[in-house]
Tab-separated table of C-alpha atoms in Angstrom:
chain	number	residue	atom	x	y	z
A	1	UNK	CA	154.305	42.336	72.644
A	2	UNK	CA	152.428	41.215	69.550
A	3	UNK	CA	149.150	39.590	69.403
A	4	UNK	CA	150.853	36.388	67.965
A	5	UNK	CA	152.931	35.887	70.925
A	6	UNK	CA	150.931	37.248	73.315
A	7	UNK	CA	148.517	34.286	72.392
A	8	UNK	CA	151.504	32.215	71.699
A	9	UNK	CA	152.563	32.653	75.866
A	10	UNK	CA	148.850	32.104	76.979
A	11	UNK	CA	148.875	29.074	74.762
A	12	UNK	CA	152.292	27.829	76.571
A	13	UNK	CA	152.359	29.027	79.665
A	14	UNK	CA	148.762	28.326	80.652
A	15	UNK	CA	148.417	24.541	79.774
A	16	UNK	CA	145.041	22.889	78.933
A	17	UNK	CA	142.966	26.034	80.493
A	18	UNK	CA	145.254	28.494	78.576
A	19	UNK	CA	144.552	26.578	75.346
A	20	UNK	CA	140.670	26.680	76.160
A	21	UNK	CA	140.766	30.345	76.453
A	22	UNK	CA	142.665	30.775	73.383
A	23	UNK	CA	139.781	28.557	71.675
A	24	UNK	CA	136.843	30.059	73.768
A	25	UNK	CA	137.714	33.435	72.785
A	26	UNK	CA	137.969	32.684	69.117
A	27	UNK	CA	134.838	30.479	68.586
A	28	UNK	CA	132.693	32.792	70.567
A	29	UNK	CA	134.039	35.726	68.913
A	30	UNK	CA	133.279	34.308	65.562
A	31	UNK	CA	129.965	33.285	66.370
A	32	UNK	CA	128.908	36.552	68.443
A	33	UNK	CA	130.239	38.748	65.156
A	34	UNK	CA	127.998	36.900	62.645
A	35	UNK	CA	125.360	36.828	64.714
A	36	UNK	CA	124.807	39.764	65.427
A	37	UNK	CA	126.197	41.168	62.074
A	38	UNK	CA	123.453	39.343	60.549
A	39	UNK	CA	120.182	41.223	62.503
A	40	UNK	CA	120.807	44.490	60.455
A	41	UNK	CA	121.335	43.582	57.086
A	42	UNK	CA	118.608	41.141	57.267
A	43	UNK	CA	116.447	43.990	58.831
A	44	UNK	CA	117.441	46.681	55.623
A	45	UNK	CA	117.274	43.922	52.977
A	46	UNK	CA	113.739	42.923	53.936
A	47	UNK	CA	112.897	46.635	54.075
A	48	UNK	CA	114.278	47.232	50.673
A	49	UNK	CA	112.435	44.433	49.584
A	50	UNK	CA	108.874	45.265	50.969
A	51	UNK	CA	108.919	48.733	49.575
A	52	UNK	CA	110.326	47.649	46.443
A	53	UNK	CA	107.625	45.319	45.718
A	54	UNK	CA	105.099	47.994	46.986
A	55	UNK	CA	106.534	50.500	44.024
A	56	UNK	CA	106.525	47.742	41.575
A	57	UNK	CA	102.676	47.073	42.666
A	58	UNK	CA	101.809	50.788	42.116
A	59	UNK	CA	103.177	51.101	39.375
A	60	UNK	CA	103.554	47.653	37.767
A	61	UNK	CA	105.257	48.975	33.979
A	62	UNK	CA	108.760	50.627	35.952
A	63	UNK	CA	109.725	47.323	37.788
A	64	UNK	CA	112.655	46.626	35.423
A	65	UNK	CA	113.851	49.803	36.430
A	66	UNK	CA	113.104	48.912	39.851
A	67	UNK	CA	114.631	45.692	40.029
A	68	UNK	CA	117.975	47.216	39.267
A	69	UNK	CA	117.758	50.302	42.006
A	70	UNK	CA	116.647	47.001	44.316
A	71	UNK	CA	119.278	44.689	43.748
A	72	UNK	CA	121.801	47.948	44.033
A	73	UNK	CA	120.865	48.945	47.436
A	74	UNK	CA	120.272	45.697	48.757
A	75	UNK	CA	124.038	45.327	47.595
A	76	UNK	CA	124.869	48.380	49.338
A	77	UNK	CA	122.952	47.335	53.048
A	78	UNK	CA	124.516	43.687	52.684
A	79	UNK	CA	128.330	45.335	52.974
A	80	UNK	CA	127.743	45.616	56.672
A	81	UNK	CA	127.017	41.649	57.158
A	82	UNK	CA	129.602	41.023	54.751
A	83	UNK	CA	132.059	42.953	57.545
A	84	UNK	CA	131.154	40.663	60.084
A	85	UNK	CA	131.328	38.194	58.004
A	86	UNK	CA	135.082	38.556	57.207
A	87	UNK	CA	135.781	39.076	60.672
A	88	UNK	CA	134.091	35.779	61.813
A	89	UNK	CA	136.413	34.426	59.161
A	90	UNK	CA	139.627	35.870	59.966
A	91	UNK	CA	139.084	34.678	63.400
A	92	UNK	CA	138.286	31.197	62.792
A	93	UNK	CA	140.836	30.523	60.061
A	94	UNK	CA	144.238	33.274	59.964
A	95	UNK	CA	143.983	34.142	63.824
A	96	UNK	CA	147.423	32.444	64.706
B	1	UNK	CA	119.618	26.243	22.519
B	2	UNK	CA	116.398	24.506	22.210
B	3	UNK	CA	114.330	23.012	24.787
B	4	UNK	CA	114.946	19.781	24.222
B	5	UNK	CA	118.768	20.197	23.837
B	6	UNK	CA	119.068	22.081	26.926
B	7	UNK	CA	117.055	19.017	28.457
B	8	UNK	CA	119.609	16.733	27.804
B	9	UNK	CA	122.258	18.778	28.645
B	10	UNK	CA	121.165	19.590	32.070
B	11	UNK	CA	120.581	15.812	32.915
B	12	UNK	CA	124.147	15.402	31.459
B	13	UNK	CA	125.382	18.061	34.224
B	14	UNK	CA	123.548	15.882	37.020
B	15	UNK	CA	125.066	12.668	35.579
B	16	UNK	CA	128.518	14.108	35.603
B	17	UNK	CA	128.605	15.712	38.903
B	18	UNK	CA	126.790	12.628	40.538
B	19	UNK	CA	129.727	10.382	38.810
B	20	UNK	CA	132.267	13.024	40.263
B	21	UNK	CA	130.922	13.091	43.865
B	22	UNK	CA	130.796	8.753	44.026
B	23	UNK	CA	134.529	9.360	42.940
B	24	UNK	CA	134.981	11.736	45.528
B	25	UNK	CA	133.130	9.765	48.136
B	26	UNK	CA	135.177	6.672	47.500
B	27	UNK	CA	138.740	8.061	46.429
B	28	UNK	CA	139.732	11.318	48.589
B	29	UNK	CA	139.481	11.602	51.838
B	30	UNK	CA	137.983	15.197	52.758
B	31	UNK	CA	139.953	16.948	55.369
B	32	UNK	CA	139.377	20.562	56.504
B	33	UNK	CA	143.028	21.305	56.460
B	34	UNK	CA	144.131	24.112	55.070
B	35	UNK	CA	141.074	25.737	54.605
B	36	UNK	CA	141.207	29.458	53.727
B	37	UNK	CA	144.671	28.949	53.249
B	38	UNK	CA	146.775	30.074	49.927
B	39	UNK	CA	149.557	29.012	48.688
B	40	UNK	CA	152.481	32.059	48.285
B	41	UNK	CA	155.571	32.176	46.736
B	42	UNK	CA	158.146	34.351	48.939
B	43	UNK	CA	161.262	35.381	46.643
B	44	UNK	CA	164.025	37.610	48.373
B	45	UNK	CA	163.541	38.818	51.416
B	46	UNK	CA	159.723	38.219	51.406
B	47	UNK	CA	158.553	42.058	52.304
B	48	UNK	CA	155.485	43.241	50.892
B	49	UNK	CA	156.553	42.762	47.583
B	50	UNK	CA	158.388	39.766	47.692
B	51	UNK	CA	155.213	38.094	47.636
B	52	UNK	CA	153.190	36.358	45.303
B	53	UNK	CA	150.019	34.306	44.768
B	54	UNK	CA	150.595	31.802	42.178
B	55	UNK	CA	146.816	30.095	41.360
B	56	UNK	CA	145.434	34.295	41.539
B	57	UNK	CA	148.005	34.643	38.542
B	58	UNK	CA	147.097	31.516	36.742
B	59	UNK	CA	143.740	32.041	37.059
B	60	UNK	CA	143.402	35.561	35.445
B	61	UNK	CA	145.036	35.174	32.886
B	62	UNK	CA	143.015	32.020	32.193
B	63	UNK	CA	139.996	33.994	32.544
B	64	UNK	CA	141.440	36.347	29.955
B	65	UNK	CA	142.095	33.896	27.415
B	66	UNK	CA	139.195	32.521	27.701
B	67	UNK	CA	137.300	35.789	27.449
B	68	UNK	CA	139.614	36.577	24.340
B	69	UNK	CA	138.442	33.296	22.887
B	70	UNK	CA	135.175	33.614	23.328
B	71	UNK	CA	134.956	37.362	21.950
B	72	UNK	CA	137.104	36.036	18.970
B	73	UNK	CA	134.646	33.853	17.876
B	74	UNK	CA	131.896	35.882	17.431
B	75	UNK	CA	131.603	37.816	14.074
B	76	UNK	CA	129.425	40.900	13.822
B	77	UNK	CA	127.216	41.288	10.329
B	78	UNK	CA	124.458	42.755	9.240
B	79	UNK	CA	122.063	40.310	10.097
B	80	UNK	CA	122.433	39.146	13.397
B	81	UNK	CA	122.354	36.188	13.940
B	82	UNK	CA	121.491	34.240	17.740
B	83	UNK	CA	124.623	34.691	18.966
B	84	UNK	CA	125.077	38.493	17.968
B	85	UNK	CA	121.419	39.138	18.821
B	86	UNK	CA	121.909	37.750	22.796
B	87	UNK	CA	125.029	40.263	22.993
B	88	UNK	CA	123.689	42.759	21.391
B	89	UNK	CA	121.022	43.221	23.582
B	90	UNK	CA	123.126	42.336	26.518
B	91	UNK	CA	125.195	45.066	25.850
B	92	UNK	CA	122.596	47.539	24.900
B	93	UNK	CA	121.188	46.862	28.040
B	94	UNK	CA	123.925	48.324	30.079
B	95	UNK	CA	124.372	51.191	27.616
B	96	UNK	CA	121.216	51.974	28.970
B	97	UNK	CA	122.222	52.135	32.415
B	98	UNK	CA	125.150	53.978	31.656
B	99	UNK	CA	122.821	56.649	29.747
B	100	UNK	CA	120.984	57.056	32.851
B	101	UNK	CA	123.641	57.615	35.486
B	102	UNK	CA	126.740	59.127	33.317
B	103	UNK	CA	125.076	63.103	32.920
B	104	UNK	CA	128.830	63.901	30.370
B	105	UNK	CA	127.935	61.966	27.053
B	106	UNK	CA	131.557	62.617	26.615
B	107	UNK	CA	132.413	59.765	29.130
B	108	UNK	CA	129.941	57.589	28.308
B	109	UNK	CA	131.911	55.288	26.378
B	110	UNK	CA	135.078	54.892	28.608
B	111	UNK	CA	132.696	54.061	31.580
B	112	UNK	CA	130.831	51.339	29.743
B	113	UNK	CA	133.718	49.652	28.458
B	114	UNK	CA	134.810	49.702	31.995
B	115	UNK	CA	131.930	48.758	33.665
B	116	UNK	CA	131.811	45.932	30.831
B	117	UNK	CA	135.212	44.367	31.073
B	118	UNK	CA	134.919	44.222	35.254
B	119	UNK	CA	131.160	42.611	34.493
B	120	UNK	CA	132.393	39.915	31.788
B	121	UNK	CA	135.362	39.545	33.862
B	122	UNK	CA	133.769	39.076	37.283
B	123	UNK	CA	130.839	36.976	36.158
B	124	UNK	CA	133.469	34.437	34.334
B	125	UNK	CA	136.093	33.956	37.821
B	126	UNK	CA	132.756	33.637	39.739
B	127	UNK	CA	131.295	30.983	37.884
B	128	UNK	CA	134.294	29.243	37.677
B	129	UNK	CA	133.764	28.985	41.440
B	130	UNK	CA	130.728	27.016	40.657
B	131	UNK	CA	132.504	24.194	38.745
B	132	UNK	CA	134.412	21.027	40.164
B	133	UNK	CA	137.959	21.669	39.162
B	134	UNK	CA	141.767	21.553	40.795
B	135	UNK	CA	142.390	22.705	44.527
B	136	UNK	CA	145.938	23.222	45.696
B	137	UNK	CA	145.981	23.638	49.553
B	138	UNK	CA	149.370	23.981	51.373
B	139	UNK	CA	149.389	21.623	53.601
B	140	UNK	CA	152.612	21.117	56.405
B	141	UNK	CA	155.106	19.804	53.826
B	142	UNK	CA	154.566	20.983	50.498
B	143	UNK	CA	151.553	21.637	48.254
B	144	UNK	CA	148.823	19.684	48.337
B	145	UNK	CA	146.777	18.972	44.705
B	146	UNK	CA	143.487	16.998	44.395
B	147	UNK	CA	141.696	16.956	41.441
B	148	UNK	CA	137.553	17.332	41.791
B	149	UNK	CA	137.380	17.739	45.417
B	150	UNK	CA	136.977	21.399	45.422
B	151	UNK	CA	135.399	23.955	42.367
B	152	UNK	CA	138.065	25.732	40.538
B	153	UNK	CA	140.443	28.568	42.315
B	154	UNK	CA	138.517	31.838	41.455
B	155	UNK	CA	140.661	35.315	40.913
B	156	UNK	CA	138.255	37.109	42.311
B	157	UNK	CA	138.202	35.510	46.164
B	158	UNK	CA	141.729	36.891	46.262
B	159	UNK	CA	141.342	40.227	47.923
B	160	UNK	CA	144.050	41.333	46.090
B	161	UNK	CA	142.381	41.425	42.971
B	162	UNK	CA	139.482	43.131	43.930
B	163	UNK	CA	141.217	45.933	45.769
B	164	UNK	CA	143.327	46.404	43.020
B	165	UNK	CA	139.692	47.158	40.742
B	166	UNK	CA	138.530	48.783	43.462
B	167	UNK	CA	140.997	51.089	43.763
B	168	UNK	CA	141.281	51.566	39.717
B	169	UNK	CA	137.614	52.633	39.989
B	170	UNK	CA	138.518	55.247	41.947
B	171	UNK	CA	141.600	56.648	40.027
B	172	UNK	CA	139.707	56.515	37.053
B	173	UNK	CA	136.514	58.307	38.761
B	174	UNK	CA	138.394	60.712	39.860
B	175	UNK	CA	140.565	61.189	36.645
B	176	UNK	CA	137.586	61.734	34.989
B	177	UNK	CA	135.974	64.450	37.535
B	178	UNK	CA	139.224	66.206	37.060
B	179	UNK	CA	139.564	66.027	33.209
B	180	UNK	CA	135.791	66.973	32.705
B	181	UNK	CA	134.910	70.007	35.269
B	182	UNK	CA	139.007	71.215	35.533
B	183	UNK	CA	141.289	70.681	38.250
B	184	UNK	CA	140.505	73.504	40.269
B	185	UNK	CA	136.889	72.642	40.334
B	186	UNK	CA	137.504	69.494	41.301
B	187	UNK	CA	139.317	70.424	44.416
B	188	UNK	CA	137.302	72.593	45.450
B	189	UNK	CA	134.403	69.701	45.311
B	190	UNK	CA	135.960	68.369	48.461
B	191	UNK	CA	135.262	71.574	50.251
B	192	UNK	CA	131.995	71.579	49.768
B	193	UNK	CA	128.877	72.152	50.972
B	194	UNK	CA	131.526	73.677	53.584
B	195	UNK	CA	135.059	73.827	54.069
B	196	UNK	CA	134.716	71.900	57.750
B	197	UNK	CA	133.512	68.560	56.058
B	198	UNK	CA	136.979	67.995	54.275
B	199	UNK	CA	137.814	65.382	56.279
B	200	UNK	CA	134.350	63.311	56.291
B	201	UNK	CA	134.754	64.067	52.025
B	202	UNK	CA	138.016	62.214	52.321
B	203	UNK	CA	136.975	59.710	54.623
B	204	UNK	CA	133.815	58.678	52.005
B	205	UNK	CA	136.425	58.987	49.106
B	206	UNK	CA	138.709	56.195	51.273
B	207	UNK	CA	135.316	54.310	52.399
B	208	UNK	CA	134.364	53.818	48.200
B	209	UNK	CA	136.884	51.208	47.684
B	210	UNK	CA	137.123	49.634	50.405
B	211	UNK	CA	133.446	48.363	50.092
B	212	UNK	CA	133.243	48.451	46.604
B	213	UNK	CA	136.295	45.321	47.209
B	214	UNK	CA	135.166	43.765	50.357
B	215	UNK	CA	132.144	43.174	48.981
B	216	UNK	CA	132.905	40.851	46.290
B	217	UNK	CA	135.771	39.249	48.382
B	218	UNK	CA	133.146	38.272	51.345
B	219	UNK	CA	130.747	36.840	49.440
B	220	UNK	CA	132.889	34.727	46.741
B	221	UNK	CA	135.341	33.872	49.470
B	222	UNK	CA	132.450	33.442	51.987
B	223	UNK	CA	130.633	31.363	49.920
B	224	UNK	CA	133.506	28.959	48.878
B	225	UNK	CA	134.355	28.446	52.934
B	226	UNK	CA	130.762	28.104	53.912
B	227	UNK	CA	130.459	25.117	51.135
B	228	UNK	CA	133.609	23.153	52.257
B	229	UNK	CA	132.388	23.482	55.616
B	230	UNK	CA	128.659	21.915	55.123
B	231	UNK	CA	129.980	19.505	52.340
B	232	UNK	CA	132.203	18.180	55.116
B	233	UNK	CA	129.519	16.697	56.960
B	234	UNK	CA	128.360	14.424	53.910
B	235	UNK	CA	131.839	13.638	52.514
B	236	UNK	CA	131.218	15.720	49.163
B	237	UNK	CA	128.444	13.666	48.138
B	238	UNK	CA	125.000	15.718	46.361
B	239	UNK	CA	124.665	18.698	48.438
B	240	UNK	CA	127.457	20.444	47.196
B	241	UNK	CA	125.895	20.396	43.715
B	242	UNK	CA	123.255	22.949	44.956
B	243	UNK	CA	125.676	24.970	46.697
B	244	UNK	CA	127.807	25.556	44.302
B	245	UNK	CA	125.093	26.187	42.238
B	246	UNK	CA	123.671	29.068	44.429
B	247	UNK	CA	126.708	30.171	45.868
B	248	UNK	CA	128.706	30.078	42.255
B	249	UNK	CA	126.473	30.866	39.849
B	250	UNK	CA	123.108	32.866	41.560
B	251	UNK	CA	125.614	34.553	44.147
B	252	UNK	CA	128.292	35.155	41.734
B	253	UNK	CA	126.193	36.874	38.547
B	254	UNK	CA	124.597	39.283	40.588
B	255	UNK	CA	127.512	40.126	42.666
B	256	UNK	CA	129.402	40.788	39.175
B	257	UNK	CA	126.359	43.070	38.484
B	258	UNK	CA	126.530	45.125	41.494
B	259	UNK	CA	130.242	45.505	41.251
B	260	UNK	CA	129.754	47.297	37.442
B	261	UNK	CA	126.083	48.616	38.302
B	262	UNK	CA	128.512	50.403	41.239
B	263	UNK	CA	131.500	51.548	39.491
B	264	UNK	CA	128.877	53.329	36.903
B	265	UNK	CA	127.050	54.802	40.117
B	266	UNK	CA	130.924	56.218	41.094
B	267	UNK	CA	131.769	57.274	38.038
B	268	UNK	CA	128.454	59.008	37.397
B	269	UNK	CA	128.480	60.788	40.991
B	270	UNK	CA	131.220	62.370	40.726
B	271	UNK	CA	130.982	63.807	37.412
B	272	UNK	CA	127.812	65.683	38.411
């Protein structure tokens, strides 16, 4: 049996508190993966930052060159949030 | 553009998309249905390639008309003029960051025209996503088309599109490392620093593209979601100005940057 069916028959079968499970699992899903997929890029980002800006202090004439390295691995760390966040979507919206 | 023309035409901007959000507010009625939702075309049996998006077509080769336009229209000579000047250093500033990553100055020139064409590319579907424009949502019967409810259809939140770039990154990269060090030598690259890490070598080769591509789809197709969603609460009236201006325009350049700074940082690594 298939996901789609599977919630298809809990949908069906189980009436109103079938239909609430469906929706409980989904929502809090959603929210619980974005939530928490938001602590550690926030965490590496800001760490990128701070020593980024403590480079470009010491040694104010490379921060061009800086800037690009930055906004590179800050790219890099946000991937991981951007996961979640594609989950929390694919819950919400294409989850049959 | 001089200060006082670029003035004007910002306060022209605000005019037009306050007059577009009263029509908005007044005319359509906002519904969240069919949100995240595309409209596809099934022809024969519908398998995996009976399958196709219509606006991600439409779109990209608008894009590439209009970059074709726009590239027609400027004519190199000897002294630049403002025009050349802004895309001359524009380019030269890449060429720099190609110079710094690419060690083979034999490649050089394949990877910035590359890295170029994704950039120009990118940065033109993404701020396309940061203009009011047509939305076609399938709805239960049929399509359904609204004119300035929604910003334009961008390629690039198709993830499609991206994989496909993703995924020519790494042929290319590859067909590169192969073409410059020899064949041999390039297989044998996935044995090292040991022939017991050949399958954690593959697994980053297969890891490359796959966030090299989600990355661009999350946060264009993120940021177009996350915008319906708060604009719903106040009916498309101001606030999606200064979405779509953060999420289209300040989300959208830099994510164009990251995906060319990246396929340089690719290319470059693996022809080390």
């Amino acid at each position: 049996m298939d996901l789609a069916t599977m919630l298809q028959n809990l949908a069906t079968e189980g009436g109103s508190i079938g239909w609430g499970l469906y929706y409980l699992g989904k929502l809090l899903g959603a929210g619980v993966a974005m939530g928490i997929g938001a602590i550690g890029p926030g965490v590496g980002e800001g760490n990128i930052g701070a020593h980024a800006m403590d480079a470009m202090a010491r040694q104010p004439e490379m921060s061009g060159n800086l800037t690009t390295r930055m906004l590179l691995a800050m790219a890099v760390t946000e991937s991981t949030g951007l996961y979640s966040l594609v989950v929390a979507l694919i819950l919400l919206f294409v989850l049959p | 553009m001089t200060n006082d023309r670029l003035k004007k035409f910002t306060i022209f901007l605000f005019a037009a998309y306050i007059v577009l959000g009263l029509i908005n507010f007044f005319v359509f009625d906002m519904s969240l249905e069919g949100v995240g939702d595309r409209w596809i075309v099934y022809f024969g049996d519908g398998g995996f390639f009976g399958q196709l998006n219509p606006m991600t077509l439409i779109m990209s080769f608008a894009v590439m008309f209009l970059l074709i336009l726009v590239a027609r229209s400027i004519h190199f000579e000897r002294i630049p003029g403002r025009l050349q000047a802004a895309v001359e250093t524009f380019f030269d500033y890449f060429w720099e960051m190609v110079e710094d990553s690419v060690p083979n100055p034999k490649y050089r020139k394949q990877t910035f025209v590359i890295a170029m064409s994704f950039f120009l590319y990118i940065s033109v579907s993404n701020v396309l996503g940061g203009m009011p424009g047509v939305n076609v949502v399938p709805v239960e019967n049929g399509l359904n088309v609204q004119l300035f409810t929604d910003t334009w259809y961008t390629p690039t939140s198709d993830l499609n599109v991206n994989l496909t770039y993703a995924l020519m990154v790494l042929v290319v990269s590859h067909f590169f490392a192969a073409r410059a060090k020899g064949v041999l030598k390039w297989l044998k690259s996935f044995f090292e620093p040991n022939p017991l890490l050949f399958p954690l070598n593959i697994i980053s080769e297969i890891a490359k593209p796959i966030s090299h591509s989600l990355r661009l789809f999350g946060n264009v197709m993120g940021g177009g979601i996350l915008v319906l969603i708060i604009s719903y609460m106040l009916k498309y009236f101001v606030l999606p100005v200064f979405l779509w201006g953060f999420f289209g325009w300040f989300v959208g350049l830099i994510q164009a940057f990251v995906f060319s700074l990246l396929t340089i940082a690719y290319i470059g690594s693996l022809l080390e």
